[in-house]
CSV table of C-alpha atoms in Angstrom, one decimal:
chain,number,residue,atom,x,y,z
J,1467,UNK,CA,44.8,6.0,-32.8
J,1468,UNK,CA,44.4,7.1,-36.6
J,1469,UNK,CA,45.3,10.4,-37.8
J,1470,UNK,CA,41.4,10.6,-38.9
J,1471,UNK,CA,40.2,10.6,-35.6
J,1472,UNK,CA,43.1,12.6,-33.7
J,1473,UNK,CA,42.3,15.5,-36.1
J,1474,UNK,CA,38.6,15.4,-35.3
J,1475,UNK,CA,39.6,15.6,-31.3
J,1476,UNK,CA,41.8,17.7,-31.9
J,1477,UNK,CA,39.1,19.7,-33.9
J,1478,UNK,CA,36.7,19.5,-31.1
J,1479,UNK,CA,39.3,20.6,-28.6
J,1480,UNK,CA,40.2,24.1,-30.0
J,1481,UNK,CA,36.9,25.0,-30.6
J,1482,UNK,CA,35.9,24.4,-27.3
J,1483,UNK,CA,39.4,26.3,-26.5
J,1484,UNK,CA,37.9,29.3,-28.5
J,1485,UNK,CA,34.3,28.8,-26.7
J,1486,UNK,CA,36.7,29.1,-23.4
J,1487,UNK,CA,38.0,32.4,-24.6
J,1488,UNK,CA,34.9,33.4,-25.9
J,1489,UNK,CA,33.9,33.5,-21.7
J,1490,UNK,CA,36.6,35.8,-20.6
J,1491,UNK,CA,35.8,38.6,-23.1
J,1492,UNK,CA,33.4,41.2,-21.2
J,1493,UNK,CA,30.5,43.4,-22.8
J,1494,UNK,CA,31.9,47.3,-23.3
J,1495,UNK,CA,31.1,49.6,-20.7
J,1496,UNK,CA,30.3,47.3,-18.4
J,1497,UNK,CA,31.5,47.2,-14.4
J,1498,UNK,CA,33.0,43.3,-14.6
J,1499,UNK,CA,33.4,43.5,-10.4
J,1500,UNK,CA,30.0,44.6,-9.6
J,1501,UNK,CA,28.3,42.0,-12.2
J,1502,UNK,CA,31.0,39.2,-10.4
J,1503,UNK,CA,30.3,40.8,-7.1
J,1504,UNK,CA,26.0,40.1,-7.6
J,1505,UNK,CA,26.4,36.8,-8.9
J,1506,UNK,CA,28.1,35.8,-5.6
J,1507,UNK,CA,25.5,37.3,-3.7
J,1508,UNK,CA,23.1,35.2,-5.8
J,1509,UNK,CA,24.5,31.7,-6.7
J,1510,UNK,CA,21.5,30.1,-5.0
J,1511,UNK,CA,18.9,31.4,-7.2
J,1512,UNK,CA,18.3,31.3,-10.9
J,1513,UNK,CA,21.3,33.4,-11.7
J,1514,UNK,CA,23.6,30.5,-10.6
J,1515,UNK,CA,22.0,27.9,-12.6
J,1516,UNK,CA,22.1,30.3,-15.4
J,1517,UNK,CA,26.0,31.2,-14.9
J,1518,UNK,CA,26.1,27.5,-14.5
J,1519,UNK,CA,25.7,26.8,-17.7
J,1520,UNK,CA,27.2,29.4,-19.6
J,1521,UNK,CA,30.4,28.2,-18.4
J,1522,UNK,CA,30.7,30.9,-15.5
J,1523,UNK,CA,29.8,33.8,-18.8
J,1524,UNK,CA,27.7,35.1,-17.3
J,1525,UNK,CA,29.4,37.0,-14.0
J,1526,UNK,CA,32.0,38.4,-16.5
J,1527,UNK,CA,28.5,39.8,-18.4
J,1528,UNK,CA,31.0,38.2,-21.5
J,1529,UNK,CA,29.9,38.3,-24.6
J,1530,UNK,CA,28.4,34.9,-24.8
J,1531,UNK,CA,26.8,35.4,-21.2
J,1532,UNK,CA,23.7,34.1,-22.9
J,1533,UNK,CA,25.4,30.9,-23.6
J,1534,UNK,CA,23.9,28.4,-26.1
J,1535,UNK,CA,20.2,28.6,-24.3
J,1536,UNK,CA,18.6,31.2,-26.5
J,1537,UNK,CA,19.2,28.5,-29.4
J,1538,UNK,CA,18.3,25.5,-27.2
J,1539,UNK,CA,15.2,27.6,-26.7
J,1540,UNK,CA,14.3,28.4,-30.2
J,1541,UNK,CA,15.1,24.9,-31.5
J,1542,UNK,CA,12.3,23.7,-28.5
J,1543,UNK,CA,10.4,25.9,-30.5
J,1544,UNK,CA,10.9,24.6,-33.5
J,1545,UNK,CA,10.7,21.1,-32.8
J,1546,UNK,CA,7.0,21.6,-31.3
J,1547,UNK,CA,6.0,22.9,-34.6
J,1548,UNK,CA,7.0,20.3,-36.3
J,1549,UNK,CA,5.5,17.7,-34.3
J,1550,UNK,CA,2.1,20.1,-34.1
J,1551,UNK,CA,2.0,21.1,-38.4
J,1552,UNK,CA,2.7,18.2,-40.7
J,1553,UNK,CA,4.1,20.6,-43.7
J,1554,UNK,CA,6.8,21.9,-41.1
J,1555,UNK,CA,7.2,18.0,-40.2
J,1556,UNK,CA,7.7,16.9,-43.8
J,1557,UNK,CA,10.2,19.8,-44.4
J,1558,UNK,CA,12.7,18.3,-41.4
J,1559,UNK,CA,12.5,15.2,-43.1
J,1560,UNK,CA,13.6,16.1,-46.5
J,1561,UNK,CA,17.4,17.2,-47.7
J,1562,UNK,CA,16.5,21.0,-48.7
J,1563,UNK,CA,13.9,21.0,-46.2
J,1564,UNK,CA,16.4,20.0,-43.7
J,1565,UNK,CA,18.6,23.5,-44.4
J,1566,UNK,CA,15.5,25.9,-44.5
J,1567,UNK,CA,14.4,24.2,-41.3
J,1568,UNK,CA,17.7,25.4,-39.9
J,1569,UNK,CA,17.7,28.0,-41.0
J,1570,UNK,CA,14.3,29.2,-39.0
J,1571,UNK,CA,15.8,28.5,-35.9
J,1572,UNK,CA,18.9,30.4,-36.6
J,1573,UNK,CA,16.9,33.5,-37.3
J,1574,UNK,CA,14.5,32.3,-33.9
J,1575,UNK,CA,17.8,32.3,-31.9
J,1576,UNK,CA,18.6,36.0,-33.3
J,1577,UNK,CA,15.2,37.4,-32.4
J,1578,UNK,CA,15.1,35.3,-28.8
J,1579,UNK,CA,18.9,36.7,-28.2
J,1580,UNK,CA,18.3,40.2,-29.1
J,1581,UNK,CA,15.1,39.9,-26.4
J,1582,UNK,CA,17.1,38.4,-23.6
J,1583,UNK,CA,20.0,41.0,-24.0
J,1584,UNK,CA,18.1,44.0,-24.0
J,1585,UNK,CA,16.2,42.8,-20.6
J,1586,UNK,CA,20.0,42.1,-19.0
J,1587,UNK,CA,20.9,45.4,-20.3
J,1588,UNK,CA,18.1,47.1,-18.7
J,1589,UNK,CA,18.0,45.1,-15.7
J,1590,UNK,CA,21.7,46.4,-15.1
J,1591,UNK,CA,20.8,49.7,-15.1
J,1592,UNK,CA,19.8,49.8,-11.4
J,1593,UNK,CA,22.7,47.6,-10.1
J,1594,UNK,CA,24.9,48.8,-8.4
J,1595,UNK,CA,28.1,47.4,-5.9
J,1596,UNK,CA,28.9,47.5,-2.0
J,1597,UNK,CA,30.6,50.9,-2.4
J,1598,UNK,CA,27.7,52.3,-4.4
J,1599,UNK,CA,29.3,52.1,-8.0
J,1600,UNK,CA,27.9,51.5,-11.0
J,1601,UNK,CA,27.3,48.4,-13.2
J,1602,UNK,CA,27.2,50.4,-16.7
J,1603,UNK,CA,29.9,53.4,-16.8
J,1604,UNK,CA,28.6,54.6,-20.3
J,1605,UNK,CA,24.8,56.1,-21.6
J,1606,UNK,CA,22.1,53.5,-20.9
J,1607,UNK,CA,21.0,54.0,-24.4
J,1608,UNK,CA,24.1,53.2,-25.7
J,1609,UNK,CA,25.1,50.3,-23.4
J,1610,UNK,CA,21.7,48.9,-24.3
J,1611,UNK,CA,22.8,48.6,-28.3
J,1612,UNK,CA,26.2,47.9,-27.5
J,1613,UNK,CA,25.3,44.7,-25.4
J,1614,UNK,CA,22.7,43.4,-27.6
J,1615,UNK,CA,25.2,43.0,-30.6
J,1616,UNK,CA,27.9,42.2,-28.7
J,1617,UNK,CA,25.8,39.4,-27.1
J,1618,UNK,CA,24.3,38.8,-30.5
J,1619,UNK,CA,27.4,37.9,-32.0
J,1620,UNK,CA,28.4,35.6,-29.1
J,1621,UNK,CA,25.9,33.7,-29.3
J,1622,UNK,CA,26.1,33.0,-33.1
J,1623,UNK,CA,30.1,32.6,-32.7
J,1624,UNK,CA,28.6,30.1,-30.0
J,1625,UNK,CA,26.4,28.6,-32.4
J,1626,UNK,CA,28.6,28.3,-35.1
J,1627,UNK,CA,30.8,26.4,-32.8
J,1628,UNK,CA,28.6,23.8,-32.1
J,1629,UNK,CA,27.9,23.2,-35.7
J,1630,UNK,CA,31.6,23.1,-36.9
J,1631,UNK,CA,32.0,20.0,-33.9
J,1632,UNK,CA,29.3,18.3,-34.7
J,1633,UNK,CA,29.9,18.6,-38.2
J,1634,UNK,CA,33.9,18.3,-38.2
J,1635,UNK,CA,34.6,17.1,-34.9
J,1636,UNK,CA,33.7,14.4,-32.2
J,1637,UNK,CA,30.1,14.7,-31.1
J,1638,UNK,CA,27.2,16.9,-30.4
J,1639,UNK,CA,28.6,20.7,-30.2
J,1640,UNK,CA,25.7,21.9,-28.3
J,1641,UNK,CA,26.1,19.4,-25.5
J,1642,UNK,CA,29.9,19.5,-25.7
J,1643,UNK,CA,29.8,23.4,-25.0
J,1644,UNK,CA,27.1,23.0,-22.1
J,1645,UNK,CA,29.8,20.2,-20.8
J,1646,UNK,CA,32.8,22.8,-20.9
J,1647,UNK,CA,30.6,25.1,-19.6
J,1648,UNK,CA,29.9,23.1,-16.7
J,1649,UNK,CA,33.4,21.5,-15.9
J,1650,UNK,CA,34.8,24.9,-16.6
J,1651,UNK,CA,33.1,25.6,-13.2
J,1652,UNK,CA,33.9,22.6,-11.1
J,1653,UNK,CA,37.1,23.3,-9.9
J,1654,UNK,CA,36.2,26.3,-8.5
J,1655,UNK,CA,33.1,24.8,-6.8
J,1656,UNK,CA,35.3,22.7,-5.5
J,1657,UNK,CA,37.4,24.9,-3.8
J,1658,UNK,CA,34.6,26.9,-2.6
J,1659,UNK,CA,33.4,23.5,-0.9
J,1660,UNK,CA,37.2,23.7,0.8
J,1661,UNK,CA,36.7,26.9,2.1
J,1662,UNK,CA,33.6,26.4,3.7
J,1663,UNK,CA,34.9,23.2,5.9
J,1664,UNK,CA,38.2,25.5,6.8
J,1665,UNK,CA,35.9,28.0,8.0
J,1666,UNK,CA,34.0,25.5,9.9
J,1667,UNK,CA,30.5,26.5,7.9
J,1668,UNK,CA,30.4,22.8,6.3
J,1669,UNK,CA,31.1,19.5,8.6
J,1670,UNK,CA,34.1,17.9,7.0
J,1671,UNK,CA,31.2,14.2,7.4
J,1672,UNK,CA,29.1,16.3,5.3
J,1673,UNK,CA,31.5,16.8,2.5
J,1674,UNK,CA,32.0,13.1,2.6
J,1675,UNK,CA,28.7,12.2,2.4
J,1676,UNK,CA,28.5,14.7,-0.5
J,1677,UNK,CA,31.0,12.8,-2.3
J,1678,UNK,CA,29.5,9.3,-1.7
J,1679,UNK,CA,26.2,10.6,-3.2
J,1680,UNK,CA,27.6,12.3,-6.2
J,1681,UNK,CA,29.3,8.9,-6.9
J,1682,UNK,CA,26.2,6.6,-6.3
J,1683,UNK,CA,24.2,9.1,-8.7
J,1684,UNK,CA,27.7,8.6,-11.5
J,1685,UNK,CA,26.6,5.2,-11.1
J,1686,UNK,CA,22.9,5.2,-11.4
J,1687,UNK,CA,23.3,7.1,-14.7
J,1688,UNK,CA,25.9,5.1,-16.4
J,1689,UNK,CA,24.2,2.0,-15.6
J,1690,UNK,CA,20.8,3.4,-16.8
J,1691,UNK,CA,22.5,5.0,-19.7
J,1692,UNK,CA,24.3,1.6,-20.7
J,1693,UNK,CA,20.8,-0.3,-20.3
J,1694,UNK,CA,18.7,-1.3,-23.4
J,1695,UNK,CA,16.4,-3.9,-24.1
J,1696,UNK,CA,16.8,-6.0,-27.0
J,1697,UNK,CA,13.7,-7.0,-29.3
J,1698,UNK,CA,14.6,-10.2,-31.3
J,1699,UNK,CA,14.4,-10.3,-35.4
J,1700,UNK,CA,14.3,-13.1,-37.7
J,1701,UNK,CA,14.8,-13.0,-41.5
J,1702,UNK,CA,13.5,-15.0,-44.2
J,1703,UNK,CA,15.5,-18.1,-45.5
J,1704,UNK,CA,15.8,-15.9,-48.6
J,1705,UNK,CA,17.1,-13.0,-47.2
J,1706,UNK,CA,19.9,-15.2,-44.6
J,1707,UNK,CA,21.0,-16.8,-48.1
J,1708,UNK,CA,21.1,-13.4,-49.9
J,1709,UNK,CA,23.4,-12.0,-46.9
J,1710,UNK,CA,25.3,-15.0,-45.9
J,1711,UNK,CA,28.7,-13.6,-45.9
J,1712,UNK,CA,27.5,-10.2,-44.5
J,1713,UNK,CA,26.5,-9.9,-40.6
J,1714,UNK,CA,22.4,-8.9,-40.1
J,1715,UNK,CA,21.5,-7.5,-36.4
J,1716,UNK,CA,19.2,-9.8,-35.1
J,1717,UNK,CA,17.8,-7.7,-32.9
J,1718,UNK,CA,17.0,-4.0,-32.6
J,1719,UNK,CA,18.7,-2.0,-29.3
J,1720,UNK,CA,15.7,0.2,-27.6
J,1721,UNK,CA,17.9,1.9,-25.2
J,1722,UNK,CA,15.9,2.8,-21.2
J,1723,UNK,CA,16.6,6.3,-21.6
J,1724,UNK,CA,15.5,7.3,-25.2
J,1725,UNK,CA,15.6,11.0,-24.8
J,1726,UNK,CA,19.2,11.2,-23.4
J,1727,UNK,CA,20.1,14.0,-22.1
J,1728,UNK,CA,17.8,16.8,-24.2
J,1729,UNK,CA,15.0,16.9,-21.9
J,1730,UNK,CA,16.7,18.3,-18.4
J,1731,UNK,CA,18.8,20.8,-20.7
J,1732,UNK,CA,15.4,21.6,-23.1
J,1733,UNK,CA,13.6,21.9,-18.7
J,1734,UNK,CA,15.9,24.3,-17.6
J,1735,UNK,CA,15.9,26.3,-20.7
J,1736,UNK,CA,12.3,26.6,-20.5
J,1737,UNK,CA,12.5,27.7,-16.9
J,1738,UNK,CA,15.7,30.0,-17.0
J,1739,UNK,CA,14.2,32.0,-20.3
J,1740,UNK,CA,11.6,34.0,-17.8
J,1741,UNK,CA,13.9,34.3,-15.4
J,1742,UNK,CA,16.1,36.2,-17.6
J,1743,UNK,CA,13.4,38.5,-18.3
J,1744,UNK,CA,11.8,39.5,-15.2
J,1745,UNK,CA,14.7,40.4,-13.0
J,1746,UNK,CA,14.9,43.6,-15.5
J,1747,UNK,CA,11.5,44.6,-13.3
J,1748,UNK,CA,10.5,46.1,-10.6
J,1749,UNK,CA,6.5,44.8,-10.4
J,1750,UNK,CA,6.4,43.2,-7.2
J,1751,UNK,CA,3.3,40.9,-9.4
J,1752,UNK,CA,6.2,40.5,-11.6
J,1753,UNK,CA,9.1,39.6,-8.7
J,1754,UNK,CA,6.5,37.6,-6.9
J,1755,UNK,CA,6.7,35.6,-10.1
J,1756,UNK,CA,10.6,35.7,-10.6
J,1757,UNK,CA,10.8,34.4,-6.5
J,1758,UNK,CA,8.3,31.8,-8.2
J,1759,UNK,CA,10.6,30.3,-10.4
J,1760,UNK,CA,13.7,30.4,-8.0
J,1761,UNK,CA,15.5,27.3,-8.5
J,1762,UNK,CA,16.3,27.2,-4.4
J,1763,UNK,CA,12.2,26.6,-4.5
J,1764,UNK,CA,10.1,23.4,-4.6
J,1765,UNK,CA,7.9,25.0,-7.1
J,1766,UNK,CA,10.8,25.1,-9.6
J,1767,UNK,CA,11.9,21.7,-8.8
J,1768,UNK,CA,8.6,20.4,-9.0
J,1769,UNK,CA,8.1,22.1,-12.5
J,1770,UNK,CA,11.5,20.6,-13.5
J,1771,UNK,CA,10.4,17.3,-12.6
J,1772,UNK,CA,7.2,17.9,-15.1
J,1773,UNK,CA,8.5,19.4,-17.9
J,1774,UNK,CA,11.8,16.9,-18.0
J,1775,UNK,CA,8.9,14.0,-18.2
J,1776,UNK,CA,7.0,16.0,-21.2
J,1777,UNK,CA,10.3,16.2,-23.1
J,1778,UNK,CA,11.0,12.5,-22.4
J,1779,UNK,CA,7.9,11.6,-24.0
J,1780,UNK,CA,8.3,14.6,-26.5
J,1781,UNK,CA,11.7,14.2,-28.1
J,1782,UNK,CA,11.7,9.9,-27.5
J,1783,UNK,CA,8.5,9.9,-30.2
J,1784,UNK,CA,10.7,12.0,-32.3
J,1785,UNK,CA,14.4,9.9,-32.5
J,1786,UNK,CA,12.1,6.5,-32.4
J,1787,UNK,CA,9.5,6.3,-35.3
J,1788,UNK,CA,7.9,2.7,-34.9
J,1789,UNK,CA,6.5,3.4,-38.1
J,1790,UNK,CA,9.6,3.7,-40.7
J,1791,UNK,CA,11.5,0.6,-38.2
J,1792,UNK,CA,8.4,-1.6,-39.2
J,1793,UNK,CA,8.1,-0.1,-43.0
J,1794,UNK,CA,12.2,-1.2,-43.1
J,1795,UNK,CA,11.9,-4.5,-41.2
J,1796,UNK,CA,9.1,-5.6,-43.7
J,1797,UNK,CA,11.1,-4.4,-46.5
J,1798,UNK,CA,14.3,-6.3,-45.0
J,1799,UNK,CA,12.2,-9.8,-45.1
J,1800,UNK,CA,12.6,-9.3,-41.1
J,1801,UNK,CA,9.9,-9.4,-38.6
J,1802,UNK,CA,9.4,-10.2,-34.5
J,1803,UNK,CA,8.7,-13.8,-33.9
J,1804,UNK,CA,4.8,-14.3,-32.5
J,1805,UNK,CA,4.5,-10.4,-34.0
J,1806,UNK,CA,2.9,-9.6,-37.8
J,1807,UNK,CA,4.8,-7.5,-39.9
J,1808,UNK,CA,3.6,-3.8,-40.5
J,1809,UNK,CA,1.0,-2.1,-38.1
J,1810,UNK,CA,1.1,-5.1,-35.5
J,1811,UNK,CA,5.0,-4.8,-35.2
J,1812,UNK,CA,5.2,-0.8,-34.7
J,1813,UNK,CA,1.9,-1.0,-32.5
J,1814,UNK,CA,4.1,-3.5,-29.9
J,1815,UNK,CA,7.4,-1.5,-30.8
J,1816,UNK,CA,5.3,1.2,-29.8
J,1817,UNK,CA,4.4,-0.6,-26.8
J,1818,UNK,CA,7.2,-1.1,-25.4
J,1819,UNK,CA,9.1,2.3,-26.4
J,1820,UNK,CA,6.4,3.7,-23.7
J,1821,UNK,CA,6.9,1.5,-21.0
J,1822,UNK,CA,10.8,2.1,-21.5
J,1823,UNK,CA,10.4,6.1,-21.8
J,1824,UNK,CA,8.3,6.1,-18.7
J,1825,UNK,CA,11.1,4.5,-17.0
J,1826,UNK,CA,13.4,6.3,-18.7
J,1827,UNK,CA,11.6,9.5,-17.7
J,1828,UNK,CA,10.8,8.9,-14.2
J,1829,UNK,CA,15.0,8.2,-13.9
J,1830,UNK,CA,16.0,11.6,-15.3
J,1831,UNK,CA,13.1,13.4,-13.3
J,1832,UNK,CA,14.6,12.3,-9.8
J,1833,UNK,CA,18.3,12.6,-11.0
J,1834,UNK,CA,17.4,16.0,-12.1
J,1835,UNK,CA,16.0,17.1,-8.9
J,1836,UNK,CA,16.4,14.8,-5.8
J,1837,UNK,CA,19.8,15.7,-5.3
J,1838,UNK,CA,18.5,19.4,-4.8
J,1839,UNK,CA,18.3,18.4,-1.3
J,1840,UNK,CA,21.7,18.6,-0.9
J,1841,UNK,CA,21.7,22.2,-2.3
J,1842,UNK,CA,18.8,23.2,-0.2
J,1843,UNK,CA,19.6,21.6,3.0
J,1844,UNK,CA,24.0,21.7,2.8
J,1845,UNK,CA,24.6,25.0,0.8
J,1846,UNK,CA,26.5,22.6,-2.2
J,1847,UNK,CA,26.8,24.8,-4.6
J,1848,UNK,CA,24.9,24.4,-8.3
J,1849,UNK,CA,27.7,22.1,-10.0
J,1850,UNK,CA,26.8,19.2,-7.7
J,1851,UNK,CA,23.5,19.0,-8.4
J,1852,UNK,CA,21.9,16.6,-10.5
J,1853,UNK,CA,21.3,18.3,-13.7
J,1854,UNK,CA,24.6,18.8,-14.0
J,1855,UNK,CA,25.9,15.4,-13.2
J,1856,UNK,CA,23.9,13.8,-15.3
J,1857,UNK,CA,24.8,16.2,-18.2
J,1858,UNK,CA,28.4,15.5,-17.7
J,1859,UNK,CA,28.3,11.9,-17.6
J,1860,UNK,CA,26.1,11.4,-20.2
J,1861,UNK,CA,27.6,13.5,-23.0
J,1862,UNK,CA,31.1,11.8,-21.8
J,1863,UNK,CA,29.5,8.7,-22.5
J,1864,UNK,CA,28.1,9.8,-25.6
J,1865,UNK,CA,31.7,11.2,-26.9
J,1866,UNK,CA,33.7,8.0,-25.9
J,1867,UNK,CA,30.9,6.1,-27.5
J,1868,UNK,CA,31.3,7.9,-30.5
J,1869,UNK,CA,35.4,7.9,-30.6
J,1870,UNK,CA,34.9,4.2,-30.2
J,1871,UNK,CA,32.8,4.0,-33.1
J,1872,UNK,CA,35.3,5.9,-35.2
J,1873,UNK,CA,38.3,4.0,-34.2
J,1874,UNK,CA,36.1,0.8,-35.4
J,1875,UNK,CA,35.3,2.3,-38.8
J,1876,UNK,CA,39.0,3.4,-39.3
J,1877,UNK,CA,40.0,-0.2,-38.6
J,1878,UNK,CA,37.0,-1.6,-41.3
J,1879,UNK,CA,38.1,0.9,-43.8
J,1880,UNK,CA,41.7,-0.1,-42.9
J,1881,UNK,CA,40.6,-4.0,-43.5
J,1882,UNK,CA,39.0,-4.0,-46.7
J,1883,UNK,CA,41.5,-1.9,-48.4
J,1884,UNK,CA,44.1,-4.3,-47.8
J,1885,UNK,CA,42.7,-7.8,-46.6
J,1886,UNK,CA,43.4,-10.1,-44.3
């Protein structure tokens, strides 16, 4: 391994170390056993998906209990105005444009965090534990500004994270944190499975049958996730004779799942953001709505299953412009045999993009909530469900995909600086 790459893992590492820290530091004035003590009494409902994925935050009420959703949420946001105005579209595309686009959803995250803190803060107010104490131990006025900047500057601590990885380390920060977050929690799920069959509450078959599941649905997604089809390209004579000594892909990859792993993370931030808010009240309209969105619900899981296919379709017209591919193929001197060059060649890239995506989006649907049976009909808890699996594997995938990569360009670099 080169000492390029071992520093950017290394890189990636401690800051996910910090993020891990980050978890175990608590709001002020806060009742950390009462907050742990609800979130036990509720890990079937929205509030364990959402302490799911802030890495177990959330029932410490730390200072990132938010986790990274509130900038998930505002770059969702974001990324349907650009696809709705073309000025705002333009501006992602360019350079500057690209750091004032940012930029927006930085201050979006501040606004949307400041929201969501306030209605935990408030929502807090009435809690209170088995032996009738308290949640908040200082003025409600002053817990309610205390949390929101202490949760405030989690969250941008937690952004900044994710930037500094994906710019200095190994791959995505956003999906690496919402990894740690989520293998953070799996031993302890785990255990908590190993209580249940030594109290006799779960049949030991059960458990088996668990695992053989939770394997088969490892295997569906790496073999999905590997898949792409290949669309052949020839070149000119000219350009072959122009390029001989250098290698020319004759094909271009369409991978089945185009998306990745955005739209069940982009779903669930969707459908966790008014769950966040409405527990603060006490409108049984308002609760009859919150019970609505309960992920131990069909409704919720059929909503999942919608919104992951919108996103599919959403963000997979976004990372795969048929347009610019056919622009630089016809540029290239390349071009689809039995296909013309320009509008014919992105209308059939097009083409089969959609038939792939469908595919593609149907798959990450039933990942995403077919294994919810288990939860609904065993008691597994939340880390065994598919969301979760499926963000795991994938993002491993992505990362060793990525160190790969690296190692390869190190070993390029390596070759053309001092021959063969």
């Amino acid at each position: 391994m080169n000492k390029t790459l071992l520093n950017k893992i290394l890189i990636t590492l401690a800051f996910l170390f910090a993020y891990r820290i980050l978890a175990y530091v608590p709001v002020p004035g806060v009742n950390v056993d009462v907050i742990k003590e609800f979130f036990n009494s509720n890990s079937n409902n929205a509030l364990g998906l959402f302490n799911m994925f802030s890495g177990n935050a959330a029932e410490r009420l730390s200072i990132i209990s938010l986790g990274i959703m509130p900038y998930i949420t505002a770059s969702i946001i974001m990324e349907l105005l650009a696809a709705t105005f073309p000025n705002l579209g333009k501006m992602k595309k360019e350079r500057d444009g690209m750091q004032k686009y940012m930029q927006i959803i930085r201050y979006a995250t501040i606004a949307i965090t400041i929201v969501q803190s306030i209605g935990v803060s408030i929502g807090l107010q009435s809690l209170t534990g088995t032996q009738g104490e308290q949640a908040i131990m200082v003025d409600i006025n002053l817990f309610i500004a205390i949390a929101a900047a202490s949760m405030l500057t989690g969250t941008m601590l937690l952004m900044w994270i994710g930037e500094q990885i994906t710019q200095r380390g190994i791959g995505n920060g956003i999906s690496l944190i919402i990894f740690a977050g989520i293998v953070s929690g799996i031993p302890s799920a785990i255990g908590g499975t190993i209580n249940l069959v030594n109290t006799g509450e779960m049949n030991f078959l059960a458990v088996i049958g668990i695992f053989i599941v939770i394997l088969l649905t490892i295997g569906i997604i790496i073999f999905v996730e590997m898949g792409e089809r290949r669309i052949p390209i020839s070149y000119s004579r000219k350009v072959i004779m122009q390029n001989q000594n250098k290698r020319i892909m004759n094909y271009i990859p369409i991978k089945v799942n185009l998306s990745g792993v955005i739209p069940p993370i982009f779903a669930s931030a969707i459908l966790m953001f008014p769950s966040t808010i409405l527990q603060a009240s006490t409108n049984k309209y308002v609760q009859a709505v919150y019970d609505f969105l309960n992920p131990n619900s069909y409704t919720f899981n059929f909503l999942t299953f919608l919104f992951i296919i919108f996103f599919a379709y959403f963000y997979a017209s976004i990372t795969f412009n048929t347009k610019d591919i056919s622009e630089n193929l016809k540029r290239q001197g390349g071009f689809i045999p039995g296909v013309r060059p320009g509008e014919h060649t992105a209308e059939y890239l097009n083409e089969v993009a959609s038939r792939l995506t469908f595919s593609g989006a149907i798959y990450l649907g039933l990942i995403s909530t077919l294994p919810w049976v288990l939860v609904k009909f065993m008691g597994v808890p939340f880390y065994f469900g598919g969301t979760s699996v499926l963000i795991v594997v994938s993002v491993a995938l992505d990362t060793m995909r990525r160190i790969e990569a690296q190692n390869y360009m190190s070993k390029y670099q390596t070759l053309s600086a001092v021959g063969l």
